[in-house]
Tab-separated table of C-alpha atoms in Angstrom:
chain	number	residue	atom	x	y	z
A	16	MET	CA	85.994	42.758	82.930
A	17	THR	CA	85.795	45.437	85.722
A	18	VAL	CA	82.149	44.303	87.741
A	19	ASP	CA	80.060	47.453	88.804
A	20	HIS	CA	78.506	45.495	92.041
A	21	ASP	CA	77.307	48.586	94.388
A	22	ARG	CA	75.331	48.694	90.847
A	23	LEU	CA	74.612	45.277	89.847
A	24	PHE	CA	72.856	45.241	93.403
A	25	LYS	CA	71.650	48.333	93.773
A	26	GLU	CA	69.946	46.672	89.894
A	27	VAL	CA	68.800	43.276	92.102
A	28	LEU	CA	67.047	45.563	94.819
A	29	THR	CA	64.944	48.430	92.587
A	30	THR	CA	63.567	44.921	90.474
A	31	TYR	CA	63.100	42.751	94.010
A	32	LEU	CA	62.306	45.193	96.666
A	33	GLU	CA	59.618	43.893	97.864
A	34	GLU	CA	60.540	40.762	97.812
A	35	PHE	CA	64.179	41.917	99.959
A	36	ILE	CA	62.197	42.826	102.298
A	37	GLN	CA	59.927	39.812	102.551
A	38	LEU	CA	62.750	38.084	102.455
A	39	PHE	CA	64.392	39.170	105.012
A	40	PHE	CA	62.148	41.756	108.095
A	41	PRO	CA	58.783	39.308	107.551
A	42	GLU	CA	57.213	41.836	109.670
A	43	VAL	CA	57.852	44.723	108.365
A	44	HIS	CA	55.948	42.648	104.587
A	45	GLU	CA	53.350	42.343	106.802
A	46	ALA	CA	53.320	46.482	107.747
A	47	VAL	CA	53.713	48.065	104.485
A	48	ASP	CA	51.575	48.267	101.627
A	49	PHE	CA	53.444	48.234	98.399
A	50	SER	CA	51.359	48.419	95.738
A	51	ASN	CA	52.199	52.213	95.313
A	52	LEU	CA	55.704	52.026	95.659
A	53	GLN	CA	57.263	54.708	93.812
A	54	PHE	CA	61.557	54.792	93.550
A	55	LEU	CA	62.722	58.146	94.494
A	56	ALA	CA	65.958	60.173	93.024
A	57	GLU	CA	69.473	59.651	94.273
A	58	GLU	CA	70.052	61.297	97.349
A	59	VAL	CA	73.832	62.592	96.803
A	60	PHE	CA	75.808	64.026	100.006
A	61	SER	CA	79.286	65.529	100.807
A	62	ASP	CA	81.416	64.944	103.921
A	63	VAL	CA	83.091	68.415	103.443
A	64	THR	CA	84.483	67.544	106.853
A	65	GLN	CA	86.558	64.077	104.759
A	66	GLY	CA	85.965	66.247	101.330
A	67	GLU	CA	84.509	63.188	99.754
A	68	LYS	CA	80.738	62.615	98.539
A	69	TYR	CA	78.672	59.886	98.961
A	70	ARG	CA	75.432	58.623	97.964
A	71	VAL	CA	72.322	56.983	98.984
A	72	ASP	CA	72.277	53.934	96.788
A	73	ILE	CA	68.287	53.311	96.957
A	74	LEU	CA	65.433	55.461	98.133
A	75	ALA	CA	61.635	53.846	97.904
A	76	LYS	CA	58.390	55.494	99.142
A	77	THR	CA	55.270	54.178	99.797
A	78	SER	CA	53.425	53.905	102.811
A	79	LEU	CA	51.355	52.116	105.917
A	80	LYS	CA	48.833	49.661	105.635
A	81	ASP	CA	46.777	50.937	108.742
A	82	GLU	CA	48.537	54.352	108.843
A	83	GLU	CA	47.939	56.522	106.771
A	84	THR	CA	51.737	57.776	106.689
A	85	ILE	CA	55.011	57.770	104.079
A	86	ILE	CA	57.462	55.517	104.501
A	87	ILE	CA	61.198	55.685	102.846
A	88	ILE	CA	62.990	52.394	102.726
A	89	HIS	CA	66.664	53.904	101.815
A	90	THR	CA	68.619	50.429	101.320
A	91	GLU	CA	71.962	50.788	101.263
A	92	PRO	CA	73.551	48.708	100.034
A	93	GLN	CA	77.434	48.176	101.165
A	94	SER	CA	79.391	46.234	98.907
A	95	TYR	CA	82.777	46.810	101.314
A	96	PRO	CA	84.768	47.099	104.836
A	97	GLN	CA	84.318	51.218	105.583
A	98	PRO	CA	84.942	53.022	109.837
A	99	ASP	CA	82.300	54.942	111.372
A	100	PHE	CA	79.509	53.675	107.922
A	101	ASN	CA	77.216	52.940	110.933
A	102	GLU	CA	77.600	56.804	112.081
A	103	ARG	CA	77.212	57.984	108.386
A	104	MET	CA	73.911	56.133	108.293
A	105	PHE	CA	73.321	58.202	111.117
A	106	LEU	CA	74.302	61.399	109.335
A	107	TYR	CA	72.251	59.952	106.114
A	108	TYR	CA	69.234	59.390	108.095
A	109	GLY	CA	68.838	63.483	109.690
A	110	ARG	CA	69.456	64.764	105.779
A	111	LEU	CA	66.298	62.550	103.927
A	112	TYR	CA	64.784	63.190	106.814
A	113	GLU	CA	65.226	67.548	106.579
A	114	LYS	CA	64.160	66.766	103.228
A	115	TYR	CA	61.442	64.637	103.590
A	116	ARG	CA	60.448	65.284	107.139
A	117	CYS	CA	58.492	61.423	107.221
A	118	ASN	CA	58.642	58.117	108.255
A	119	ILE	CA	62.457	56.635	107.247
A	120	LEU	CA	63.045	53.015	107.316
A	121	PRO	CA	66.564	52.813	107.179
A	122	ILE	CA	68.545	49.293	106.216
A	123	ALA	CA	71.940	48.508	105.715
A	124	LEU	CA	72.884	45.117	103.681
A	125	PHE	CA	76.652	43.932	103.939
A	126	THR	CA	77.332	41.476	100.171
A	127	TYR	CA	81.289	41.969	100.957
A	128	ASP	CA	82.708	38.307	101.802
A	129	GLN	CA	84.268	38.445	105.492
A	130	TYR	CA	83.229	37.723	108.358
A	131	ARG	CA	82.534	40.645	110.472
A	132	LYS	CA	80.406	42.258	112.790
A	133	GLU	CA	78.781	45.123	112.164
A	134	PRO	CA	77.111	47.818	114.457
A	135	ASP	CA	73.149	48.188	113.893
A	136	HIS	CA	73.452	51.786	115.469
A	137	PHE	CA	74.964	54.966	116.553
A	138	SER	CA	75.121	56.744	120.049
A	139	ILE	CA	76.209	59.514	121.685
A	140	ALA	CA	75.893	59.669	125.385
A	141	PHE	CA	77.344	61.230	128.524
A	142	PRO	CA	78.323	59.606	131.724
A	143	PHE	CA	74.967	62.002	133.358
A	144	HIS	CA	72.669	61.440	130.073
A	145	ASP	CA	71.931	59.540	127.006
A	146	VAL	CA	70.857	61.952	123.750
A	147	LEU	CA	70.524	59.991	120.928
A	148	HIS	CA	70.119	56.274	120.122
A	149	PHE	CA	69.981	55.340	116.647
A	150	GLN	CA	69.561	52.271	115.334
A	151	PHE	CA	68.672	50.811	111.646
A	152	LEU	CA	68.364	47.168	110.097
A	153	ILE	CA	71.493	45.358	108.697
A	154	ILE	CA	71.292	42.171	107.160
A	155	GLN	CA	75.401	40.354	106.414
A	156	LEU	CA	74.607	38.136	103.844
A	157	LYS	CA	78.017	35.832	103.954
A	158	GLN	CA	76.213	35.856	107.922
A	159	GLN	CA	73.528	33.485	106.703
A	160	ASN	CA	73.216	30.406	105.860
A	161	TRP	CA	72.265	29.495	102.963
A	162	ARG	CA	70.480	25.716	103.106
A	163	ASN	CA	68.368	27.679	105.051
A	164	PHE	CA	66.841	29.442	102.209
A	165	ILE	CA	66.959	26.923	99.560
A	166	ARG	CA	62.790	26.033	99.844
A	167	SER	CA	62.279	29.378	99.141
A	168	ASP	CA	59.995	30.397	96.572
A	169	ASN	CA	61.575	34.166	96.776
A	170	PRO	CA	63.215	34.216	93.225
A	171	LEU	CA	65.654	36.903	95.085
A	172	ALA	CA	66.711	34.321	98.083
A	173	ALA	CA	68.379	32.385	94.862
A	174	ALA	CA	70.420	34.668	93.012
A	175	LEU	CA	72.074	35.975	96.953
A	176	LEU	CA	72.741	31.888	97.973
A	177	SER	CA	75.827	33.570	95.446
A	178	LYS	CA	76.476	35.888	98.515
A	179	MET	CA	75.953	33.596	101.141
A	180	GLY	CA	77.802	32.121	103.713
A	181	TYR	CA	79.365	28.744	101.667
A	182	ASN	CA	81.824	27.184	101.677
A	183	GLU	CA	83.920	26.186	98.314
A	184	LYS	CA	83.227	22.747	99.094
A	185	GLU	CA	79.706	23.643	98.809
A	186	LYS	CA	80.267	25.369	96.006
A	187	VAL	CA	79.005	22.517	93.143
A	188	GLN	CA	75.938	22.232	95.511
A	189	VAL	CA	74.687	25.675	95.732
A	190	LYS	CA	74.957	26.203	92.528
A	191	LYS	CA	72.264	23.010	91.703
A	192	GLU	CA	70.001	24.563	94.526
A	193	PHE	CA	69.486	27.698	92.645
A	194	LEU	CA	69.343	25.628	89.793
A	195	ARG	CA	66.718	24.127	90.978
A	196	MET	CA	64.607	26.844	92.597
A	197	MET	CA	65.167	28.487	89.433
A	198	ALA	CA	63.382	25.717	87.640
A	199	HIS	CA	60.535	25.921	89.575
A	200	MET	CA	59.823	29.731	89.222
A	201	LYS	CA	58.064	31.003	86.852
A	202	ILE	CA	59.859	34.689	85.549
A	203	ASP	CA	60.215	36.248	82.497
A	204	PRO	CA	62.897	35.740	80.706
A	205	ALA	CA	64.684	39.036	80.877
A	206	ARG	CA	64.286	38.673	85.032
A	207	SER	CA	65.171	35.154	84.147
A	208	ASN	CA	69.307	36.565	83.150
A	209	LEU	CA	68.876	38.901	85.619
A	210	LEU	CA	69.138	36.496	88.681
A	211	THR	CA	71.401	34.140	86.583
A	212	GLY	CA	73.059	36.868	86.067
A	213	PHE	CA	73.543	37.846	89.758
A	214	PHE	CA	74.294	34.645	90.723
A	215	GLU	CA	77.008	33.465	88.147
A	216	THR	CA	79.253	37.069	89.046
A	217	TYR	CA	79.369	35.626	92.531
A	218	LEU	CA	79.585	32.333	91.807
A	219	THR	CA	82.154	30.649	89.686
A	220	LEU	CA	82.316	27.058	89.064
A	221	THR	CA	85.749	25.439	87.579
A	222	SER	CA	85.785	23.149	85.157
A	223	SER	CA	86.130	19.922	86.651
A	224	GLU	CA	83.118	21.966	89.274
A	225	GLU	CA	80.240	22.701	87.054
A	226	LYS	CA	81.301	18.944	85.204
A	227	LYS	CA	80.810	17.242	88.532
A	228	LEU	CA	77.447	19.994	88.085
A	229	ARG	CA	76.630	18.575	85.483
A	230	GLU	CA	76.679	14.949	86.602
A	231	GLU	CA	74.352	15.075	89.928
A	232	VAL	CA	72.570	17.123	87.230
A	233	LYS	CA	71.641	14.044	85.544
A	234	ARG	CA	71.410	12.090	88.831
A	235	MET	CA	67.821	14.261	90.120
A	236	ASP	CA	65.162	11.545	88.862
A	237	GLY	CA	61.152	12.490	87.629
A	238	ARG	CA	59.862	15.738	87.354
A	239	GLU	CA	61.986	18.150	89.064
A	240	GLY	CA	65.581	16.765	87.446
A	241	GLU	CA	63.163	16.885	84.685
A	242	LYS	CA	63.002	20.584	85.059
A	243	VAL	CA	66.348	21.387	86.290
A	244	ARG	CA	68.148	19.313	82.686
A	245	GLU	CA	65.466	21.839	80.779
A	246	PHE	CA	66.316	25.473	82.697
A	247	ILE	CA	69.590	24.546	82.363
A	248	VAL	CA	69.296	24.386	78.337
A	249	SER	CA	66.966	27.041	77.251
A	250	TYR	CA	69.524	29.246	79.711
A	251	GLU	CA	72.613	27.814	77.543
A	252	LYS	CA	70.308	28.879	74.511
A	253	LYS	CA	70.056	32.132	74.682
A	254	GLY	CA	73.313	32.160	76.578
A	255	MET	CA	74.346	31.324	72.802
A	256	GLU	CA	72.698	32.892	70.458
A	257	LYS	CA	73.347	36.217	72.756
A	258	GLY	CA	77.019	35.253	71.749
A	259	ILE	CA	76.636	34.490	68.183
A	260	GLU	CA	74.268	37.616	68.354
A	261	GLN	CA	77.079	39.708	69.448
A	262	GLY	CA	79.664	37.667	67.163
A	263	MET	CA	77.800	39.161	64.327
A	264	LYS	CA	78.090	42.699	65.181
A	265	GLN	CA	81.456	42.508	65.902
A	266	GLY	CA	81.969	40.558	62.463
A	267	LYS	CA	79.959	43.531	60.681
A	268	GLU	CA	82.341	46.307	62.792
A	269	LYS	CA	85.449	43.723	61.026
A	270	THR	CA	83.732	44.441	57.332
A	271	LYS	CA	83.161	47.280	57.751
A	272	ILE	CA	86.856	48.021	58.910
A	273	GLU	CA	88.679	46.108	55.982
A	274	ILE	CA	85.940	47.747	53.089
A	275	ALA	CA	86.839	51.020	54.956
A	276	GLU	CA	90.988	50.525	54.973
A	277	ALA	CA	90.962	49.789	50.502
A	278	MET	CA	88.159	52.481	50.224
A	279	LEU	CA	91.867	54.485	51.646
A	280	LYS	CA	93.992	52.010	49.191
A	281	LYS	CA	92.563	53.594	45.792
A	282	ASP	CA	92.826	56.638	48.188
A	283	MET	CA	88.681	57.834	47.752
A	284	ASP	CA	87.542	61.217	50.052
A	285	ILE	CA	86.867	60.765	52.878
A	286	GLU	CA	83.082	61.788	53.069
A	287	THR	CA	81.948	58.858	50.500
A	288	ILE	CA	84.037	56.410	53.078
A	289	SER	CA	82.614	57.343	55.355
A	290	GLU	CA	78.818	57.434	53.340
A	291	VAL	CA	79.363	53.598	51.931
A	292	THR	CA	80.794	52.027	54.805
A	293	GLY	CA	78.418	53.785	58.015
A	294	LEU	CA	81.902	54.432	60.121
A	295	SER	CA	81.624	58.148	60.921
A	296	THR	CA	84.598	60.981	59.842
A	297	GLU	CA	87.084	60.334	62.581
A	298	GLU	CA	87.010	56.538	62.256
A	299	VAL	CA	87.973	57.101	58.535
A	300	LEU	CA	90.602	59.792	59.644
A	301	GLN	CA	91.806	56.882	62.304
A	302	LEU	CA	91.823	54.368	60.181
A	303	ASN	CA	93.638	56.769	57.162
A	304	ARG	CA	95.781	57.840	59.976
A	305	LEU	CA	96.803	54.443	61.210
A	306	SER	CA	97.604	53.115	57.434
């Protein structure tokens, strides 16, 4: 199954935008009032020179605590390297400012797995005059050391461990720390599933690594070990229930098809078959053509 990485990051960031700002830009978090946070409609810009369309992934409108103003936090998750990205950030900024005419804070979050130095500014200058220096905030997840975040009580930090800088030998330890962090946080089931699903999309263990993880979790002492084991059991139970539910749904569909096929063999009319099975007339006609 193909993963829509931009959509996945957008879902996580819209759910945990304040936590994202708090985690990586504490001075911004201190200044911004998140109590009236409002997400704006997605902006689409056309680049007539390149013949392409670009989307501003996340636009959030809020205000500063000590100042009567509007601030738009423009967050742009970037899942793959792109030439001239800094120029595109500037163009976004200009078009957003033209529309909203207010303070705009641009942030670029680089989520790809490569180690690469990304510029945080776009400049236009002559030897005799500096015309423009546009600077935006950036975070490159792969350059973040996962060990620096494992004592955080920020739920987004737990999920983002999967995209930070670790080597193959550390994968088991990273997942163990993720489970430990999640076990200590009081998060509702829907958000817990979102964070766990996100983590497992980007950090997948082999069967031998999974076995090693289980052994390490078994050796964890005290209340912390109990919490981690309880979290694993709870998460796996939900996964099994979801799988059973999907299986039952698929089974019902299979049963409908089998009934429809049997009725077709008896030359019953399409409308009756559709009414009895719940399949659409088009689906029944398709079965009839295949039989």
